Amino acid sequence: MAEFGFNEHHQNEVINYMRFARSKMVLRLKTVDSCFEELKDSRLVEETFTVDEVKEMLDGLQMVVRGEVEMELINTAHTNVLLLRQLFSQAEKFYLRLQSDISELENRELLEQVAEFEKTDFKSGDKMYQETNKPKLAPLNESGVSELLNKEITRLQEENDKLKARMRTLESQAMSALDERTKADRALKDLQKVQGDQQLAAQSQEISGLEDTVASLRDDYERSLSANSASQKGLQENLISAKHELLRVQEQLSLAEKELDKKFQQTAAYRNMKEILTKKNEQIKDIRKRLQRYEPNE
């Protein structure tokens, strides 16, 4: 079986399966033989048969043999599925994904190699396969995927140890840095306290100076406000006096206009102008009447 690339363990597994398949084949062949024997014993009891009788016997035998062969083929297919199920289940435990090439199942060269193996290496005189003593599938050997998995696990463990050592170093460095920061924080707080006392005294002096400045400004504002109030009061009195004087002057101007108008109306020129205007108005009225008489449409 070396040409198939199998190791000894897998070769034994193939032999066990071939024994199982051979035993099922032998049982099924015995069943087919019994069909023929039954036909001979039950029907071939006369010396002559008609064509119809022979045809009927052959049809019955064909039906029985066909059923047996069909059942055997179905059982063989189902058995192969169960075998694949065992292999796939074992592979999935190791997170493997097996693949199959269906076209290789009809490879004539490989089929001939299997037949040659069965003739030369498979011993027909060996003890038949015992289903009750059938060994279960063993895990993959150390030379296969398990060895790769173990190597990967070892590598990951080594990396994990390195990471743990690195983490311990970083933790030590972090603790040292934390201590240094704590000391620096304490020194900073002490310095801030001293500077705070000094700043507090300076701020107190500055606040006192600002209070004095505010008081001085307040006094200046009050004095300015008093002066503005007095000035505003004088301005209001002057404004009232000016308003009274304006009203008096306006009254005098109105009287003067009335007096001038009265005097103008009493002059000869005013009377003459008034008479001229009256005559002109009468002439205009007379002209309009004439025009209406000659040109009524206009």
Short mmCIF file of C-alpha atoms in Angstrom, two decimals:
data_model
loop_
_atom_site.label_atom_id
_atom_site.label_comp_id
_atom_site.label_asym_id
_atom_site.label_seq_id
_atom_site.Cartn_x
_atom_site.Cartn_y
_atom_site.Cartn_z
CA MET A 1 0.00 0.00 0.00
CA ALA A 2 3.11 2.18 -0.15
CA GLU A 3 2.09 3.55 -3.55
CA PHE A 4 -0.96 5.16 -1.92
CA GLY A 5 1.18 7.05 0.60
CA PHE A 6 -0.39 5.38 3.69
CA ASN A 7 1.43 4.68 6.90
CA GLU A 8 1.07 1.35 8.68
CA HIS A 9 -1.80 2.47 10.88
CA HIS A 10 -3.90 3.75 7.98
CA GLN A 11 -3.04 0.67 5.94
CA ASN A 12 -4.49 -1.50 8.72
CA GLU A 13 -7.61 0.66 8.76
CA VAL A 14 -8.03 0.14 4.99
CA ILE A 15 -7.58 -3.60 5.41
CA ASN A 16 -10.21 -3.70 8.14
CA TYR A 17 -12.67 -1.83 5.92
CA MET A 18 -11.95 -4.14 2.98
CA ARG A 19 -12.59 -7.10 5.23
CA PHE A 20 -15.86 -5.60 6.30
CA ALA A 21 -16.84 -4.91 2.67
CA ARG A 22 -15.75 -8.41 1.64
CA SER A 23 -17.85 -10.02 4.37
CA LYS A 24 -20.90 -8.01 3.28
CA MET A 25 -20.24 -9.03 -0.33
CA VAL A 26 -19.96 -12.72 0.62
CA LEU A 27 -23.24 -12.55 2.55
CA ARG A 28 -25.00 -10.84 -0.33
CA LEU A 29 -23.64 -13.38 -2.85
CA LYS A 30 -24.90 -16.16 -0.62
CA THR A 31 -28.30 -14.49 -0.68
CA VAL A 32 -28.23 -14.35 -4.49
CA ASP A 33 -27.18 -18.01 -4.64
CA SER A 34 -30.04 -18.91 -2.31
CA CYS A 35 -32.44 -17.19 -4.72
CA PHE A 36 -31.32 -19.47 -7.52
CA GLU A 37 -31.38 -22.56 -5.27
CA GLU A 38 -34.88 -21.69 -4.14
CA LEU A 39 -36.00 -21.39 -7.74
CA LYS A 40 -34.47 -24.75 -8.58
CA ASP A 41 -36.06 -26.46 -5.60
CA SER A 42 -39.50 -24.92 -5.90
CA ARG A 43 -40.10 -24.56 -9.62
CA LEU A 44 -37.78 -26.86 -11.55
CA VAL A 45 -39.57 -30.05 -10.58
CA GLU A 46 -40.91 -30.95 -14.01
CA GLU A 47 -39.03 -32.14 -17.06
CA THR A 48 -40.56 -29.78 -19.60
CA PHE A 49 -41.69 -26.15 -19.39
CA THR A 50 -43.39 -23.91 -21.81
CA VAL A 51 -41.83 -20.66 -22.97
CA ASP A 52 -44.26 -18.63 -20.86
CA GLU A 53 -43.43 -20.63 -17.76
CA VAL A 54 -39.66 -20.18 -18.30
CA LYS A 55 -40.19 -16.48 -18.90
CA GLU A 56 -42.28 -16.20 -15.75
CA MET A 57 -39.61 -17.95 -13.67
CA LEU A 58 -36.84 -15.78 -15.09
CA ASP A 59 -38.83 -12.59 -14.49
CA GLY A 60 -39.43 -13.59 -10.88
CA LEU A 61 -35.77 -14.46 -10.39
CA GLN A 62 -34.73 -11.18 -12.00
CA MET A 63 -36.96 -9.23 -9.64
CA VAL A 64 -35.60 -10.99 -6.56
CA VAL A 65 -31.94 -10.67 -7.64
CA ARG A 66 -32.48 -7.04 -8.63
CA GLY A 67 -33.94 -6.27 -5.20
CA GLU A 68 -31.00 -7.95 -3.44
CA VAL A 69 -28.42 -6.10 -5.57
CA GLU A 70 -30.21 -2.78 -5.16
CA MET A 71 -30.37 -3.23 -1.39
CA GLU A 72 -26.67 -4.11 -1.30
CA LEU A 73 -25.73 -1.02 -3.31
CA ILE A 74 -27.85 1.22 -1.08
CA ASN A 75 -26.35 -0.31 2.06
CA THR A 76 -22.86 0.13 0.61
CA ALA A 77 -23.51 3.83 -0.11
CA HIS A 78 -24.94 4.37 3.39
CA THR A 79 -22.03 2.52 4.95
CA ASN A 80 -19.57 4.75 3.09
CA VAL A 81 -21.43 7.82 4.37
CA LEU A 82 -21.10 6.55 7.96
CA LEU A 83 -17.38 5.96 7.40
CA LEU A 84 -16.96 9.50 6.07
CA ARG A 85 -18.94 10.78 9.05
CA GLN A 86 -16.43 9.20 11.44
CA LEU A 87 -13.48 10.67 9.53
CA PHE A 88 -15.02 14.17 9.30
CA SER A 89 -16.02 14.17 12.97
CA GLN A 90 -12.49 13.26 14.00
CA ALA A 91 -11.05 15.94 11.66
CA GLU A 92 -13.37 18.64 13.04
CA LYS A 93 -12.07 17.99 16.55
CA PHE A 94 -8.69 19.21 15.28
CA TYR A 95 -10.30 22.08 13.32
CA LEU A 96 -9.49 20.47 9.98
CA ARG A 97 -11.55 20.69 6.81
CA LEU A 98 -11.20 17.57 4.65
CA GLN A 99 -11.89 17.63 0.94
CA SER A 100 -12.64 14.84 -1.53
CA ASP A 101 -12.25 14.52 -5.29
CA ILE A 102 -15.22 12.51 -6.60
CA SER A 103 -13.59 12.13 -10.01
CA GLU A 104 -10.79 10.04 -8.46
CA LEU A 105 -13.36 7.38 -7.49
CA GLU A 106 -13.49 6.30 -11.15
CA ASN A 107 -9.75 6.45 -11.74
CA ARG A 108 -9.08 3.16 -13.52
CA GLU A 109 -5.39 3.11 -12.62
CA LEU A 110 -6.10 3.55 -8.92
CA LEU A 111 -8.86 0.95 -9.05
CA GLU A 112 -6.41 -1.52 -10.58
CA GLN A 113 -3.92 -0.77 -7.80
CA VAL A 114 -6.59 -1.50 -5.20
CA ALA A 115 -7.45 -4.77 -6.97
CA GLU A 116 -3.77 -5.73 -7.07
CA PHE A 117 -3.44 -4.95 -3.38
CA GLU A 118 -6.44 -7.12 -2.63
CA LYS A 119 -4.88 -10.03 -4.54
CA THR A 120 -1.36 -9.79 -3.09
CA ASP A 121 -1.58 -8.23 0.41
CA PHE A 122 -5.07 -9.08 1.53
CA LYS A 123 -5.02 -12.61 2.97
CA SER A 124 -8.21 -14.47 2.36
CA GLY A 125 -7.38 -16.95 5.11
CA ASP A 126 -7.21 -14.26 7.82
CA LYS A 127 -9.84 -14.17 10.47
CA MET A 128 -13.01 -12.44 9.29
CA TYR A 129 -13.79 -8.98 10.53
CA GLN A 130 -15.53 -9.05 13.91
CA GLU A 131 -17.84 -6.07 14.31
CA THR A 132 -18.10 -6.49 18.06
CA ASN A 133 -14.31 -6.16 18.44
CA LYS A 134 -14.06 -3.30 15.94
CA PRO A 135 -11.54 -0.71 17.18
CA LYS A 136 -12.63 2.89 17.20
CA LEU A 137 -10.84 5.52 15.22
CA ALA A 138 -7.66 6.58 16.99
CA PRO A 139 -6.51 10.17 17.11
CA LEU A 140 -4.12 11.37 14.48
CA ASN A 141 -0.56 10.35 15.22
CA GLU A 142 2.09 12.74 16.39
CA SER A 143 3.70 12.88 12.96
CA GLY A 144 0.63 14.51 11.44
CA VAL A 145 -1.53 17.49 12.35
CA SER A 146 -1.25 16.85 16.11
CA GLU A 147 2.48 17.44 15.94
CA LEU A 148 1.86 20.74 14.15
CA LEU A 149 -0.74 21.70 16.73
CA ASN A 150 1.61 20.83 19.58
CA LYS A 151 4.36 22.91 17.99
CA GLU A 152 1.97 25.81 17.58
CA ILE A 153 0.83 25.49 21.19
CA THR A 154 4.46 25.39 22.37
CA ARG A 155 5.26 28.48 20.31
CA LEU A 156 2.25 30.33 21.70
CA GLN A 157 3.21 29.36 25.25
CA GLU A 158 6.73 30.68 24.70
CA GLU A 159 5.34 33.93 23.33
CA ASN A 160 2.97 34.10 26.29
CA ASP A 161 5.89 33.67 28.70
CA LYS A 162 7.82 36.41 26.92
CA LEU A 163 4.81 38.70 27.07
CA LYS A 164 4.37 37.98 30.79
CA ALA A 165 8.04 38.81 31.44
CA ARG A 166 7.69 41.98 29.39
CA MET A 167 4.54 42.88 31.32
CA ARG A 168 6.32 42.41 34.66
CA THR A 169 9.13 44.69 33.47
CA LEU A 170 6.63 47.31 32.35
CA GLU A 171 4.77 47.05 35.65
CA SER A 172 8.02 47.62 37.56
CA GLN A 173 8.83 50.62 35.41
CA ALA A 174 5.31 51.95 35.85
CA MET A 175 5.53 51.62 39.64
CA SER A 176 8.86 53.48 39.66
CA ALA A 177 7.40 56.22 37.49
CA LEU A 178 4.37 56.40 39.79
CA ASP A 179 6.59 56.84 42.85
CA GLU A 180 8.58 59.59 41.12
CA ARG A 181 5.35 61.32 40.15
CA THR A 182 4.04 61.12 43.72
CA LYS A 183 7.22 62.74 45.02
CA ALA A 184 7.01 65.43 42.35
CA ASP A 185 3.36 66.09 43.23
CA ARG A 186 4.23 66.53 46.90
CA ALA A 187 7.08 68.93 46.11
CA LEU A 188 4.79 70.87 43.79
CA LYS A 189 2.11 71.15 46.46
CA ASP A 190 4.66 72.43 49.02
CA LEU A 191 5.95 75.00 46.54
CA GLN A 192 2.41 76.04 45.65
CA LYS A 193 1.61 76.45 49.36
CA VAL A 194 4.63 78.79 49.90
CA GLN A 195 3.84 80.73 46.74
CA GLY A 196 0.20 80.83 47.78
CA ASP A 197 1.05 82.50 51.11
CA GLN A 198 3.22 85.07 49.35
CA GLN A 199 0.60 85.70 46.72
CA LEU A 200 -2.08 86.02 49.41
CA ALA A 201 -0.12 88.78 51.19
CA ALA A 202 0.54 90.58 47.90
CA GLN A 203 -3.12 90.26 46.93
CA SER A 204 -4.18 91.65 50.32
CA GLN A 205 -2.01 94.73 49.82
CA GLU A 206 -3.29 95.14 46.30
CA ILE A 207 -6.90 94.83 47.46
CA SER A 208 -6.31 97.52 50.13
CA GLY A 209 -4.84 99.84 47.49
CA LEU A 210 -7.78 99.20 45.18
CA GLU A 211 -10.25 99.91 47.99
CA ASP A 212 -8.56 103.28 48.69
CA THR A 213 -8.63 104.12 44.98
CA VAL A 214 -12.32 103.21 44.74
CA ALA A 215 -13.13 105.39 47.80
CA SER A 216 -11.26 108.37 46.27
CA LEU A 217 -13.05 107.90 42.96
CA ARG A 218 -16.38 107.70 44.75
CA ASP A 219 -15.71 111.04 46.55
CA ASP A 220 -14.73 112.68 43.27
CA TYR A 221 -17.87 111.36 41.65
CA GLU A 222 -20.10 112.66 44.44
CA ARG A 223 -18.49 116.11 44.24
CA SER A 224 -18.85 116.14 40.47
CA LEU A 225 -22.45 115.01 40.80
CA SER A 226 -23.24 117.86 43.24
CA ALA A 227 -21.64 120.40 40.92
CA ASN A 228 -23.55 119.02 37.96
CA SER A 229 -26.81 119.19 39.92
CA ALA A 230 -26.25 122.90 40.73
CA SER A 231 -25.27 123.65 37.14
CA GLN A 232 -28.30 121.76 35.84
CA LYS A 233 -30.61 123.71 38.16
CA GLY A 234 -29.16 127.06 36.89
CA LEU A 235 -29.58 125.94 33.32
CA GLN A 236 -33.21 125.03 33.93
CA GLU A 237 -33.93 128.47 35.45
CA ASN A 238 -32.23 130.22 32.51
CA LEU A 239 -34.25 128.08 30.09
CA ILE A 240 -37.52 129.05 31.78
CA SER A 241 -36.58 132.76 31.69
CA ALA A 242 -35.69 132.48 28.02
CA LYS A 243 -39.04 130.83 27.24
CA HIS A 244 -40.91 133.64 29.04
CA GLU A 245 -38.93 136.27 27.14
CA LEU A 246 -39.66 134.51 23.84
CA LEU A 247 -43.40 134.45 24.54
CA ARG A 248 -43.33 138.17 25.43
CA VAL A 249 -41.46 139.06 22.23
CA GLN A 250 -43.86 136.95 20.12
CA GLU A 251 -46.85 138.75 21.66
CA GLN A 252 -45.28 142.15 20.92
CA LEU A 253 -44.62 141.16 17.31
CA SER A 254 -48.23 140.03 16.87
CA LEU A 255 -49.53 143.38 18.22
CA ALA A 256 -47.14 145.27 15.98
CA GLU A 257 -48.31 143.36 12.90
CA LYS A 258 -51.94 144.05 13.71
CA GLU A 259 -51.16 147.76 14.24
CA LEU A 260 -49.27 147.99 10.97
CA ASP A 261 -52.09 146.27 9.09
CA LYS A 262 -54.62 148.68 10.57
CA LYS A 263 -52.53 151.68 9.66
CA PHE A 264 -51.98 150.40 6.11
CA GLN A 265 -55.68 149.94 5.55
CA GLN A 266 -56.28 153.56 6.54
CA THR A 267 -53.88 154.99 3.93
CA ALA A 268 -55.06 156.54 0.57
CA ALA A 269 -52.94 154.20 -1.47
CA TYR A 270 -54.66 151.18 0.07
CA ARG A 271 -58.09 152.66 -0.67
CA ASN A 272 -57.19 153.48 -4.28
CA MET A 273 -55.78 149.99 -4.82
CA LYS A 274 -58.93 148.44 -3.39
CA GLU A 275 -61.17 150.53 -5.72
CA ILE A 276 -59.05 149.57 -8.75
CA LEU A 277 -59.31 145.91 -7.86
CA THR A 278 -63.08 146.19 -7.46
CA LYS A 279 -63.42 147.81 -10.90
CA LYS A 280 -61.23 145.23 -12.53
CA ASN A 281 -63.32 142.42 -11.03
CA GLU A 282 -66.50 143.95 -12.38
CA GLN A 283 -64.95 144.33 -15.85
CA ILE A 284 -63.89 140.68 -15.80
CA LYS A 285 -67.41 139.58 -14.86
CA ASP A 286 -68.89 141.72 -17.74
CA ILE A 287 -66.44 140.23 -20.26
CA ARG A 288 -67.33 136.71 -19.19
CA LYS A 289 -71.03 137.38 -19.65
CA ARG A 290 -70.39 138.66 -23.17
CA LEU A 291 -68.31 135.67 -24.04
CA GLN A 292 -71.03 133.35 -22.85
CA ARG A 293 -73.53 135.17 -24.98
CA TYR A 294 -71.46 134.86 -28.21
CA GLU A 295 -69.82 131.59 -27.57
CA PRO A 296 -72.10 129.56 -25.30
CA ASN A 297 -70.39 126.17 -26.12
CA GLU A 298 -67.10 127.35 -24.74
#
